[in-house]
Short mmCIF file of C-alpha atoms and ligand atoms in Angstrom, two decimals:
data_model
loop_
_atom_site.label_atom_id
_atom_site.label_comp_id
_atom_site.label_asym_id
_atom_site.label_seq_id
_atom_site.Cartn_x
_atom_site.Cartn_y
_atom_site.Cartn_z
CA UNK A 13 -4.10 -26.16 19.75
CA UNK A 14 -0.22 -25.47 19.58
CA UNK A 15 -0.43 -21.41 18.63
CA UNK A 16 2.14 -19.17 19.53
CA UNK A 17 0.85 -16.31 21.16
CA UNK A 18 0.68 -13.38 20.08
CA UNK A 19 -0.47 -13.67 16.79
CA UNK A 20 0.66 -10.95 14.11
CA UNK A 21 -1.91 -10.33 11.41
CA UNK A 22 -1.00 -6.85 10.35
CA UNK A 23 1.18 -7.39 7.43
CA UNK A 24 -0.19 -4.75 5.45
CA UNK A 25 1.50 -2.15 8.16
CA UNK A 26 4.78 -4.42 7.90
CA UNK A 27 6.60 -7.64 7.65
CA UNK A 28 9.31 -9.06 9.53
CA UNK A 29 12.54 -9.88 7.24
CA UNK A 30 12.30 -13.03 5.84
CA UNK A 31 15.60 -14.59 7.33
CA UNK A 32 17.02 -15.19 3.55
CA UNK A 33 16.96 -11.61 2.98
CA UNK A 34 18.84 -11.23 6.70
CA UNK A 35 21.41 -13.67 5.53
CA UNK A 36 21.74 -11.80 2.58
CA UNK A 37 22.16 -8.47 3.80
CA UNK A 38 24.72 -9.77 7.23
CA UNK A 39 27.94 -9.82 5.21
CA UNK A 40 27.36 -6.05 3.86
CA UNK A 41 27.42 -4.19 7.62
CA UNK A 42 30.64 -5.05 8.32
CA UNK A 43 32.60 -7.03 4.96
CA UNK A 44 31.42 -5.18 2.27
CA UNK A 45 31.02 -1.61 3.67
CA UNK A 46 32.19 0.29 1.11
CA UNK A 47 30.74 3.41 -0.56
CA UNK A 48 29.24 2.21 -4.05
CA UNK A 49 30.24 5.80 -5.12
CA UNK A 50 34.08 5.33 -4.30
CA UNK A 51 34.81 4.62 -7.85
CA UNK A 52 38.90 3.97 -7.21
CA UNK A 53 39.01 0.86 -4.88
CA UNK A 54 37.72 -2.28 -4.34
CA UNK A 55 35.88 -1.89 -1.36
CA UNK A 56 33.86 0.50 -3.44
CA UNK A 57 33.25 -2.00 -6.03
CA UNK A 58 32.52 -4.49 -4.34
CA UNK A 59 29.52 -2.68 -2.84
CA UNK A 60 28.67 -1.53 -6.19
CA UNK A 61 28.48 -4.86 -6.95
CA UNK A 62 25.53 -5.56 -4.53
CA UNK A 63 23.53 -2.80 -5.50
CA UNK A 64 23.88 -3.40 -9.06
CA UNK A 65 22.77 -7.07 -8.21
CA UNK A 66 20.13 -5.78 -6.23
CA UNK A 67 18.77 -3.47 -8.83
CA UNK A 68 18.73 -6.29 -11.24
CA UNK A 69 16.41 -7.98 -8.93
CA UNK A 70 14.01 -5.64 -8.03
CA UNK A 71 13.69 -4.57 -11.86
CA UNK A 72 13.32 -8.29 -12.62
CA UNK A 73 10.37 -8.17 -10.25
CA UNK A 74 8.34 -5.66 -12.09
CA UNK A 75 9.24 -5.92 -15.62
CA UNK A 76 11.59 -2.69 -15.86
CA UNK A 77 15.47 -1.99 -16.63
CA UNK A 78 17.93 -1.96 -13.89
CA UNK A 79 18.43 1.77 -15.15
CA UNK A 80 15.49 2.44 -14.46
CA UNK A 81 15.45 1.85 -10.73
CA UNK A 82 16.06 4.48 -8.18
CA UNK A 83 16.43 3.75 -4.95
CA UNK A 84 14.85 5.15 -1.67
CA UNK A 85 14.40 5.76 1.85
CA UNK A 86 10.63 4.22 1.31
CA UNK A 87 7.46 4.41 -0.18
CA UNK A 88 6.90 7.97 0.95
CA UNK A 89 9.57 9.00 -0.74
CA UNK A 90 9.15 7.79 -3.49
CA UNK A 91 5.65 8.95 -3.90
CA UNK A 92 6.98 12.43 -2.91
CA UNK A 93 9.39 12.76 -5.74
CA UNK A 94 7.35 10.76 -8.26
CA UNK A 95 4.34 13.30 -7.64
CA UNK A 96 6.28 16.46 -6.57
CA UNK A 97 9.57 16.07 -8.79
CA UNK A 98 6.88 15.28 -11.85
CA UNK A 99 4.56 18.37 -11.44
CA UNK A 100 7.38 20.76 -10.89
CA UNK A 101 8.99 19.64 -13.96
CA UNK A 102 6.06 19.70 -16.68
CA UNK A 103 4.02 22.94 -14.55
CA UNK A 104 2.65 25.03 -16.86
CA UNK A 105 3.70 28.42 -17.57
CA UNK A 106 3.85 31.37 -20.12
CA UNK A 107 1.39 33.59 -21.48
CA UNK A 108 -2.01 32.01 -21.42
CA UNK A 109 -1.83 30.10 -19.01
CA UNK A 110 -4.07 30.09 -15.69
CA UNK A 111 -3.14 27.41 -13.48
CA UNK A 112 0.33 25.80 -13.21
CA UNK A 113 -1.39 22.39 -14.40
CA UNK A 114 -3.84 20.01 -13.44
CA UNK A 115 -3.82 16.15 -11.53
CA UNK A 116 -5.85 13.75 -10.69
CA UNK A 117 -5.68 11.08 -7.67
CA UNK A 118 -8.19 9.50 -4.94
CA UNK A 119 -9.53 10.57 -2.02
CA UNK A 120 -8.11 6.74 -0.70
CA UNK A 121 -5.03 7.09 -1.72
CA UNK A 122 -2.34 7.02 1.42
CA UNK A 123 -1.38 10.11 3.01
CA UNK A 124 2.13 9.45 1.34
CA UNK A 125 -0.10 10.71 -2.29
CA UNK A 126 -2.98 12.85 -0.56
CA UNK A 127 -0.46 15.44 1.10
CA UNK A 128 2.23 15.79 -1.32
CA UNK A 129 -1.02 16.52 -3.80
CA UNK A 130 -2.45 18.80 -1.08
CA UNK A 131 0.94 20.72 -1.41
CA UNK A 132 0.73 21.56 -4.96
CA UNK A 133 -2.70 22.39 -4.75
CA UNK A 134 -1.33 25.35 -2.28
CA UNK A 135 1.43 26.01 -5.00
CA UNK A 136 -0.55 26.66 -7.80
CA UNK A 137 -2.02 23.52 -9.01
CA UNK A 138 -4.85 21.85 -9.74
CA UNK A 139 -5.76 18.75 -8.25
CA UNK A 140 -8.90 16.26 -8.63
CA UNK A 141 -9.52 14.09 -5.88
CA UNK A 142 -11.77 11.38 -7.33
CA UNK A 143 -14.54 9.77 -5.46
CA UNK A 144 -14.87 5.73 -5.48
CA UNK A 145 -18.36 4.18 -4.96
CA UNK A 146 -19.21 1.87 -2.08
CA UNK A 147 -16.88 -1.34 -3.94
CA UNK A 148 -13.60 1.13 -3.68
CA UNK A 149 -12.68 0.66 -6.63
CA UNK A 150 -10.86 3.42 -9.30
CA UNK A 151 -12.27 2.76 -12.66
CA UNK A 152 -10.59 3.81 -16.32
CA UNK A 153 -13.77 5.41 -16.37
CA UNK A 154 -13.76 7.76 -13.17
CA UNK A 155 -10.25 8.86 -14.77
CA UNK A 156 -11.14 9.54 -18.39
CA UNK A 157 -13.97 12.04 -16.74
CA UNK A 158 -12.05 13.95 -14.96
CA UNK A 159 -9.08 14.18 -17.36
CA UNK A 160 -8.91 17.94 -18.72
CA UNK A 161 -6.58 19.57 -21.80
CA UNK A 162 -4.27 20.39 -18.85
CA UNK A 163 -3.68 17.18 -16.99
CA UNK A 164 -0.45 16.73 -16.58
CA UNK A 165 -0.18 13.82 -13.78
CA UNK A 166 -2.58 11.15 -12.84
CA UNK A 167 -1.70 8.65 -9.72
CA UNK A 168 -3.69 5.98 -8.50
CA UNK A 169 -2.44 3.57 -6.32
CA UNK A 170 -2.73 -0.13 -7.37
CA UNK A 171 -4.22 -1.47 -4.51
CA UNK A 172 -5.53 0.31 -0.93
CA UNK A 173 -4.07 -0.22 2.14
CA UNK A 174 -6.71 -0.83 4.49
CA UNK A 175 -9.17 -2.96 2.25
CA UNK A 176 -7.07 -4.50 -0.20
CA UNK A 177 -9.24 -3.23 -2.94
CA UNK A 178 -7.65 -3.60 -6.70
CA UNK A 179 -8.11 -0.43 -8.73
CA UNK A 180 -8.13 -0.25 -12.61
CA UNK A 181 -4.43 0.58 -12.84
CA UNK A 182 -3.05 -0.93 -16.37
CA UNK A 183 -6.47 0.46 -18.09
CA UNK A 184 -6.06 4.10 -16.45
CA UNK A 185 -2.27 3.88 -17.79
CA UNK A 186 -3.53 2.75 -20.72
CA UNK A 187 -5.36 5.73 -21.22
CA UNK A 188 -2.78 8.32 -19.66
CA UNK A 189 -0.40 7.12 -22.72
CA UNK A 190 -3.02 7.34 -25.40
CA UNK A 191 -3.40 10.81 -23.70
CA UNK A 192 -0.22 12.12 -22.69
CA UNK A 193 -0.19 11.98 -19.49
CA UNK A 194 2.12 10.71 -17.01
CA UNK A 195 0.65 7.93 -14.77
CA UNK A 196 1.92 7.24 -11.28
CA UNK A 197 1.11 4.32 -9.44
CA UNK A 198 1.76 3.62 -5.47
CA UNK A 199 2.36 -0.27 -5.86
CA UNK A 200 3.05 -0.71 -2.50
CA UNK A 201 0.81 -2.93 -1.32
CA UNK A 202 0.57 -4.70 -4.69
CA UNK A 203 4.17 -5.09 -5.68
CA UNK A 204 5.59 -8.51 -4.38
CA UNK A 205 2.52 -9.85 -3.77
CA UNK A 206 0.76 -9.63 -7.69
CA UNK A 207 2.39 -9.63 -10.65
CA UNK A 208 3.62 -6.68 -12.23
CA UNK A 209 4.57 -5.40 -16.02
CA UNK A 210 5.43 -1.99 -16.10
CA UNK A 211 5.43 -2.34 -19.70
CA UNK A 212 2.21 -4.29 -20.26
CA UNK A 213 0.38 -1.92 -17.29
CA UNK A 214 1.84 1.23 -18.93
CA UNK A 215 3.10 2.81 -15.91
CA UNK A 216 5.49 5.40 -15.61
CA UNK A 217 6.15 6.02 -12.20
CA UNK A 218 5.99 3.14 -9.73
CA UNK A 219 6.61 3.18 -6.15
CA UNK A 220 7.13 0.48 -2.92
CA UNK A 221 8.94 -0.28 0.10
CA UNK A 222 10.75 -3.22 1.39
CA UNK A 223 9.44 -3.56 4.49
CA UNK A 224 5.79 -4.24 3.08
CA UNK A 225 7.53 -7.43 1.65
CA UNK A 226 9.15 -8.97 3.92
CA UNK A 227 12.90 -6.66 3.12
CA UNK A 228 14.11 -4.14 5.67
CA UNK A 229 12.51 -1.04 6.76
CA UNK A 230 13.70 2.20 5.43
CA UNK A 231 14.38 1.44 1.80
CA UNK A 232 11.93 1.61 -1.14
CA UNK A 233 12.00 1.75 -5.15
CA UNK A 234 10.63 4.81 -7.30
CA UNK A 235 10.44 3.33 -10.86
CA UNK A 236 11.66 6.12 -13.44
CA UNK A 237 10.50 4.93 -17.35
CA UNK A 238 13.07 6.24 -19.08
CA UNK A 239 11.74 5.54 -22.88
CA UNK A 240 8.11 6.26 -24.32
CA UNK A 241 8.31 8.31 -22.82
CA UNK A 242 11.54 9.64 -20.88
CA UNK A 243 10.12 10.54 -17.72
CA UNK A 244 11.70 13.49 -16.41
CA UNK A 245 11.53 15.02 -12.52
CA UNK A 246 12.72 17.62 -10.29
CA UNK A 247 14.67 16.08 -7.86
CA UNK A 248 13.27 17.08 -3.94
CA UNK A 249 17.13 16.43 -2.68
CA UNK A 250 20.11 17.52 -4.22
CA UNK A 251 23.78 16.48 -3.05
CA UNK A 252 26.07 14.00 -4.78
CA UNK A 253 24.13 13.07 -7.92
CA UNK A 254 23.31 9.62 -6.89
CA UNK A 255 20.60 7.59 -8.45
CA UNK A 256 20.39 9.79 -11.54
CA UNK A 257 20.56 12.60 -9.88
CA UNK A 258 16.90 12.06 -8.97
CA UNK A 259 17.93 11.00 -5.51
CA UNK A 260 20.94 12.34 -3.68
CA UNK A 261 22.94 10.50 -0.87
CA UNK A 262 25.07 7.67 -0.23
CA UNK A 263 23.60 4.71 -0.84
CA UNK A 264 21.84 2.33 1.86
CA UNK A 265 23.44 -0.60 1.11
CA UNK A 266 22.60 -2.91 3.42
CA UNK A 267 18.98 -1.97 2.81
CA UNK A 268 19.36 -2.29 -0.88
CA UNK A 269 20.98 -5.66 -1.04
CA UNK A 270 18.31 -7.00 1.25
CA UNK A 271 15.55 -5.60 -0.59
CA UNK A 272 16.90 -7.09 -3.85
CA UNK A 273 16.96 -10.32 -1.98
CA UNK A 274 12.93 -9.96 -0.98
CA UNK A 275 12.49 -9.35 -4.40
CA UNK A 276 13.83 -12.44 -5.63
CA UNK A 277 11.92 -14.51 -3.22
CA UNK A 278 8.39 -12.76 -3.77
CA UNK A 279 9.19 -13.28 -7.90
CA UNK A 280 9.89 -17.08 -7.10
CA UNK A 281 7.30 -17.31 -4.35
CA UNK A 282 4.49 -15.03 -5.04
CA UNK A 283 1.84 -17.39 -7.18
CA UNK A 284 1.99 -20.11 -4.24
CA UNK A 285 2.01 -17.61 -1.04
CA UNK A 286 -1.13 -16.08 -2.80
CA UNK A 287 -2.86 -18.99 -3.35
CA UNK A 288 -2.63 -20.16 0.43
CA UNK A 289 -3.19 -16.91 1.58
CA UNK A 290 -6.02 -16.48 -0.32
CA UNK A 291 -7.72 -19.85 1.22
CA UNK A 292 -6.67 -19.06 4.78
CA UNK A 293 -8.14 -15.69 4.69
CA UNK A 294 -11.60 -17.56 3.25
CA UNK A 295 -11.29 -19.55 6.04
CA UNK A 296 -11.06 -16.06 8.38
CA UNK A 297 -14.11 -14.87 6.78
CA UNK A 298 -16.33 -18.00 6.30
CA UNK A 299 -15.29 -18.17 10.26
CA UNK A 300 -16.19 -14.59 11.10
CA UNK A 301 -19.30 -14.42 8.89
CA UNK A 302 -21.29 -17.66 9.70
CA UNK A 303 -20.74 -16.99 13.35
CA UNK A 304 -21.86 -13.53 13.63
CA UNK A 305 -24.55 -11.18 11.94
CA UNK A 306 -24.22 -7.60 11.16
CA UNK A 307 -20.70 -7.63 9.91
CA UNK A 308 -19.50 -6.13 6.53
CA UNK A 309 -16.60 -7.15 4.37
CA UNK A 310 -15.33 -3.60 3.11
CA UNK A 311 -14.66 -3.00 -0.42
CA UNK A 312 -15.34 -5.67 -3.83
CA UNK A 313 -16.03 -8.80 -2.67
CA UNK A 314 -13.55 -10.34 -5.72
CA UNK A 315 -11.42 -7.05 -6.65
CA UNK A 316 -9.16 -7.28 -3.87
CA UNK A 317 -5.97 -8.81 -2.18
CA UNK A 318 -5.63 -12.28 -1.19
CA UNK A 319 -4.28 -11.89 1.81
CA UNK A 320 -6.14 -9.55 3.73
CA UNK A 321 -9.45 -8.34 4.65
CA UNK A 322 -11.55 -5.36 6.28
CA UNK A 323 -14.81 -6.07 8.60
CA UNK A 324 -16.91 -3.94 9.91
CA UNK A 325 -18.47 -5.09 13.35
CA UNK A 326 -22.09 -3.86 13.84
CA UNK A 327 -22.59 -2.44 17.41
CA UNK A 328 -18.72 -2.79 18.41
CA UNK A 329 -16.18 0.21 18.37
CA UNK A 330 -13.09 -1.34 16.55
CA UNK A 331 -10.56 0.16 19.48
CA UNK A 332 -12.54 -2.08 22.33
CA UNK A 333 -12.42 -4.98 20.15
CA UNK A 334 -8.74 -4.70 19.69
CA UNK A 335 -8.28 -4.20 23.41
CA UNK A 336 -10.36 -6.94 23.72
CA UNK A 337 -8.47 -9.23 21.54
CA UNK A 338 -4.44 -8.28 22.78
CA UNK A 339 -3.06 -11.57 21.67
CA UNK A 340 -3.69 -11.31 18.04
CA UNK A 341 -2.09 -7.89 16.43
CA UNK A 342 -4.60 -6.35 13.77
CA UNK A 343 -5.00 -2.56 12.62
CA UNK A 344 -8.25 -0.52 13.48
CA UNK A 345 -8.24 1.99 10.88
CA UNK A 346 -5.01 2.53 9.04
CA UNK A 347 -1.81 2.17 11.02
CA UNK A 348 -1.04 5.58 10.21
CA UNK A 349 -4.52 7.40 11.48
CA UNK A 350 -4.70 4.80 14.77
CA UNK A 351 -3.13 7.37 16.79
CA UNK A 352 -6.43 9.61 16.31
CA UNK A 353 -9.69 8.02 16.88
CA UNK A 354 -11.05 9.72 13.56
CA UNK A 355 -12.82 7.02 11.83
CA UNK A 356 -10.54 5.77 9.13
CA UNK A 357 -11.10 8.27 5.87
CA UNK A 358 -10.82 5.41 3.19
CA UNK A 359 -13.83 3.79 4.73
CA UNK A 360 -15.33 7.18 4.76
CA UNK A 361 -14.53 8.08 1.50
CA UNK A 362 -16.55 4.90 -0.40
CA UNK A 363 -19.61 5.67 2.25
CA UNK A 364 -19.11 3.83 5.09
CA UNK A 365 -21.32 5.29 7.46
CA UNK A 366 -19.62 6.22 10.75
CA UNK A 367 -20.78 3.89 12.90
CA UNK A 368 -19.51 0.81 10.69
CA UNK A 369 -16.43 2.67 9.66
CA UNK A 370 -15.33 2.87 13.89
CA UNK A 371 -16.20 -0.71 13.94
CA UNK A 372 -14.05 -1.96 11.19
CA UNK A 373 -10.89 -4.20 11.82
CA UNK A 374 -8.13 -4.25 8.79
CA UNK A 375 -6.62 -8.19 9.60
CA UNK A 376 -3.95 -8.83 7.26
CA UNK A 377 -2.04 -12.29 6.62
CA UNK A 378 1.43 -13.26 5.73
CA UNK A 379 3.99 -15.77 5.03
CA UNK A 380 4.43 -17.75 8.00
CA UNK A 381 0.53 -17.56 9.25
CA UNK A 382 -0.80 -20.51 9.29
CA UNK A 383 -4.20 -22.17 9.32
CA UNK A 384 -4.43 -22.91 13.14
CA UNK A 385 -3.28 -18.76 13.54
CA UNK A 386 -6.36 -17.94 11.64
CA UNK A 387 -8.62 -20.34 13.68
CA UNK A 388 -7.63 -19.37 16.84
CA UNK A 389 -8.31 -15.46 15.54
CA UNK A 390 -11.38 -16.18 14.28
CA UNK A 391 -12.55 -17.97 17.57
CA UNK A 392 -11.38 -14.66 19.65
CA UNK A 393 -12.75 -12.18 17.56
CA UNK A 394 -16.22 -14.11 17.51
CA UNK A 395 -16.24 -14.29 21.36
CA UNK A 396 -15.34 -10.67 21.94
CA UNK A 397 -17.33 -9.34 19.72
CA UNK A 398 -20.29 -11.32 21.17
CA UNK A 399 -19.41 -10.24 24.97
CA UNK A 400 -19.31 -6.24 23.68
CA UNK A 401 -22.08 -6.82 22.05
CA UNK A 402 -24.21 -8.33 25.59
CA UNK A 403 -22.71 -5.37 27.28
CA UNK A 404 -24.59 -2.71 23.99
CA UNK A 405 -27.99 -1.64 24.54
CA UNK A 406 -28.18 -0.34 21.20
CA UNK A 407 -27.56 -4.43 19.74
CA UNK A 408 -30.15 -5.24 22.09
CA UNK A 409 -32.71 -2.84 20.85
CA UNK A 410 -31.34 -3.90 17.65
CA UNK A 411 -32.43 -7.84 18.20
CA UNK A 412 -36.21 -6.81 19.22
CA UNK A 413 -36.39 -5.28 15.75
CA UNK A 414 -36.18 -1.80 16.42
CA UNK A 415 -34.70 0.51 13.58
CA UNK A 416 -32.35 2.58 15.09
CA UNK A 417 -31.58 4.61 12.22
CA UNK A 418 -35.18 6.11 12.89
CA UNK A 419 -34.59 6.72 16.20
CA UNK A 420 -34.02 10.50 17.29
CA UNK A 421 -31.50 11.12 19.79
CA UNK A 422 -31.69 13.81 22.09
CA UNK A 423 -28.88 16.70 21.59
CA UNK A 424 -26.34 17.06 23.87
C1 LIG B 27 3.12 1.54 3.80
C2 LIG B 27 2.65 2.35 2.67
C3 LIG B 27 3.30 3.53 2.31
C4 LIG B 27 4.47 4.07 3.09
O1 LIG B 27 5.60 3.30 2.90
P1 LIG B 27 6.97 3.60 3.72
O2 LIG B 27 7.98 2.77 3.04
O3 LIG B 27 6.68 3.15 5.10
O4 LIG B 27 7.24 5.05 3.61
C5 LIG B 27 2.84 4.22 1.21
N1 LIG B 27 1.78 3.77 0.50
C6 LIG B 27 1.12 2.65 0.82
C7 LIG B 27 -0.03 2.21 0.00
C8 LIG B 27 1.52 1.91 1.92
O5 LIG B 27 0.86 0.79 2.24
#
């Protein structure tokens, strides 16, 4: 079999540049280097020029107005001025009031949403950390609940990081408008890869990052809705006035251009990647599944991303199965918690127990994998599992029928 080793299936931690967007981007470093905010030469226009282009694609993408894209350093950023610039500006205040205001987001969102929300709930705010059940999924329903006379902001991401899971997101914005409230979404893992109608899905803040499809690394988008309603914030940065004044600093344009680019090619591109994605990563699970017992796709079986997937291992700590598998690149956990070995807290948070949630692998596919890739992953990850597993007395025990739930182990 003619694989080239090793094998990257962690695309939802990054992707590499498509080359187009490379190409795109090349004549900017060096050429085109002017500052888009030199308004009295060429050079400047000229790299106005670009990002104007590039904003024209990325709105394109998600069905906004070029005005209404501000660029970023990433998806963290974004998030942090969507959530933080938002609260600041419509806190509450005045006579009568008792807390500054109240939000609502998910215990599985990405620490990009959970600690900028942990930060206003130190400054005065109120925040609601909603639960999913065992599928992972954010319902209109869980929302409308917990939604209170003083809501003010509601974010949900669109779809989770480490299980792919699709959450409610244009019926929860559907009913933050019939409510009032403004409704933040971190698209991030969606964006490029689904189709998206800021309009139709009735969002009002939106944000994603460039390296997540196949664009550079260090730019992202925040989506600002400007009518129905003007979205206002309180920018985190302040400096030159750039982007609206929303985000202040010269411009990254390289980045930008090249992340206008990506956007282009995911619009063109996205229906046909999804569909083959969606059949090789069938392919990784039919593999996985029929070859092994005790394993546990994580999250809605149908709700979720085509192109990746989350198993938990029965018996198998997800950190010896990596080591055991070095060739082929795959996320135990989140990328962002691998440094600790806490078990990942999205798992955790829809019940995982555990055991299953230190035994989970997040394997995530992209453009260029192909079918004999996800062959020759399946093949090692159903061999090493099976060699931990002779090496486990507790899969053995599990094998002559013994419950090991019921069994009471001795404190140490
Ligand atoms: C990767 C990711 C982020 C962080 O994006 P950066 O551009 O790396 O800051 C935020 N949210 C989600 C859901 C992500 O997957």
């Amino acid at each position: 079999m003619s694989v080239k080793l090793p094998i990257y299936l962690d695309h939802a931690a990054t992707t590499p540049c498509d080359p187009r967007v490379v190409e795109a981007m090349l004549p900017y470093f060096t050429e085109i280097f002017g500052n888009p905010g030199s308004r009295n030469h060429q050079f400047g226009w000229r790299a106005e020029e670009g990002v104007d282009a590039a904003r024209r694609q990325v709105a394109d993408l998600i069905g906004a107005d070029h005005k209404e894209i501000i660029f970023t350093s990433g998806a963290t950023e974004a998030n942090n001025i969507a959530i933080r610039g938002a609260a600041n500006m419509y806190a509450k205040s005045g006579p009568g009031t008792t807390g500054r205001g109240h939000i609502i987001t998910s215990t599985i969102e990405h620490k990009a949403v959970l600690d900028p929300c942990k930060r206003l709930q130190k400054e005065g705010f109120d925040v609601t950390f909603i639960e999913p059940p065992k599928d992972g999924i954010v319902t209109r329903a869980m929302i409308e609940g917990a939604m209170r006379p003083d809501t003010i902001l509601v974010s949900i991401m669109w779809a989770n990081n480490e299980m792919g899971t699709i959450n409610e997101v244009p019926q929860i914005g559907a009913l933050c408008h019939e409510k009032g409230v403004l409704f933040h979404t971190d698209a991030t893992q969606w964006v490029g890869k689904m189709p998206t109608d800021v309009e139709k899905d009735n969002i009002d803040l939106l944000s994603f990052s460039g390296h997540k499809i196949y664009g550079p690394k260090g730019v992202g988008v925040l989506y600002v809705r400007r009518r129905k309603p003007r979205v206002r914030l309180q920018a985190l940065v302040d400096g030159g006035g750039q982007e609206r004044g929303f985000r202040s600093g010269t411009l990254n344009v390289t980045g930008i251009v090249g992340l206008g680019k990506a956007c282009e090619i995911a619009r063109a591109e996205m229906d046909k990647d999804g569909e083959r994605l969606l059949a090789l990563r069938k392919q990784l699970e039919q593999a996985i599944t029929s070859q092994l017992d005790v394993v546990q796709i994580n999250g809605h079986a149908e709700k979720r991303l085509p192109h990746m997937t989350n198993i938990s291992f029965g018996f198998v700590e997800g950190e010896s199965l990596m080591m055991a598998t070095k060739e082929i690149a795959m996320s135990s956990g989140s990328a962002c918690t691998s440094a600790s070995l806490e078990p990942s807290y999205v798992l955790k948070g829809i019940g995982v127990g555990d055991d299953l949630a230190h035994s989970s692998l997040r394997i995530s596919l992209g453009r260029w994998t192909t079918s004999e890739d996800v062959e020759y992953a399946a093949q090692a990850i159903v061999r090493a599992v099976k060699k931990l597993r002779e090496l486990s007395p507790l899969y053995d025990m599990h094998q002559e029928g013994i419950d090991i739930s019921k069994i009471e182990w001795q404190a140490h």
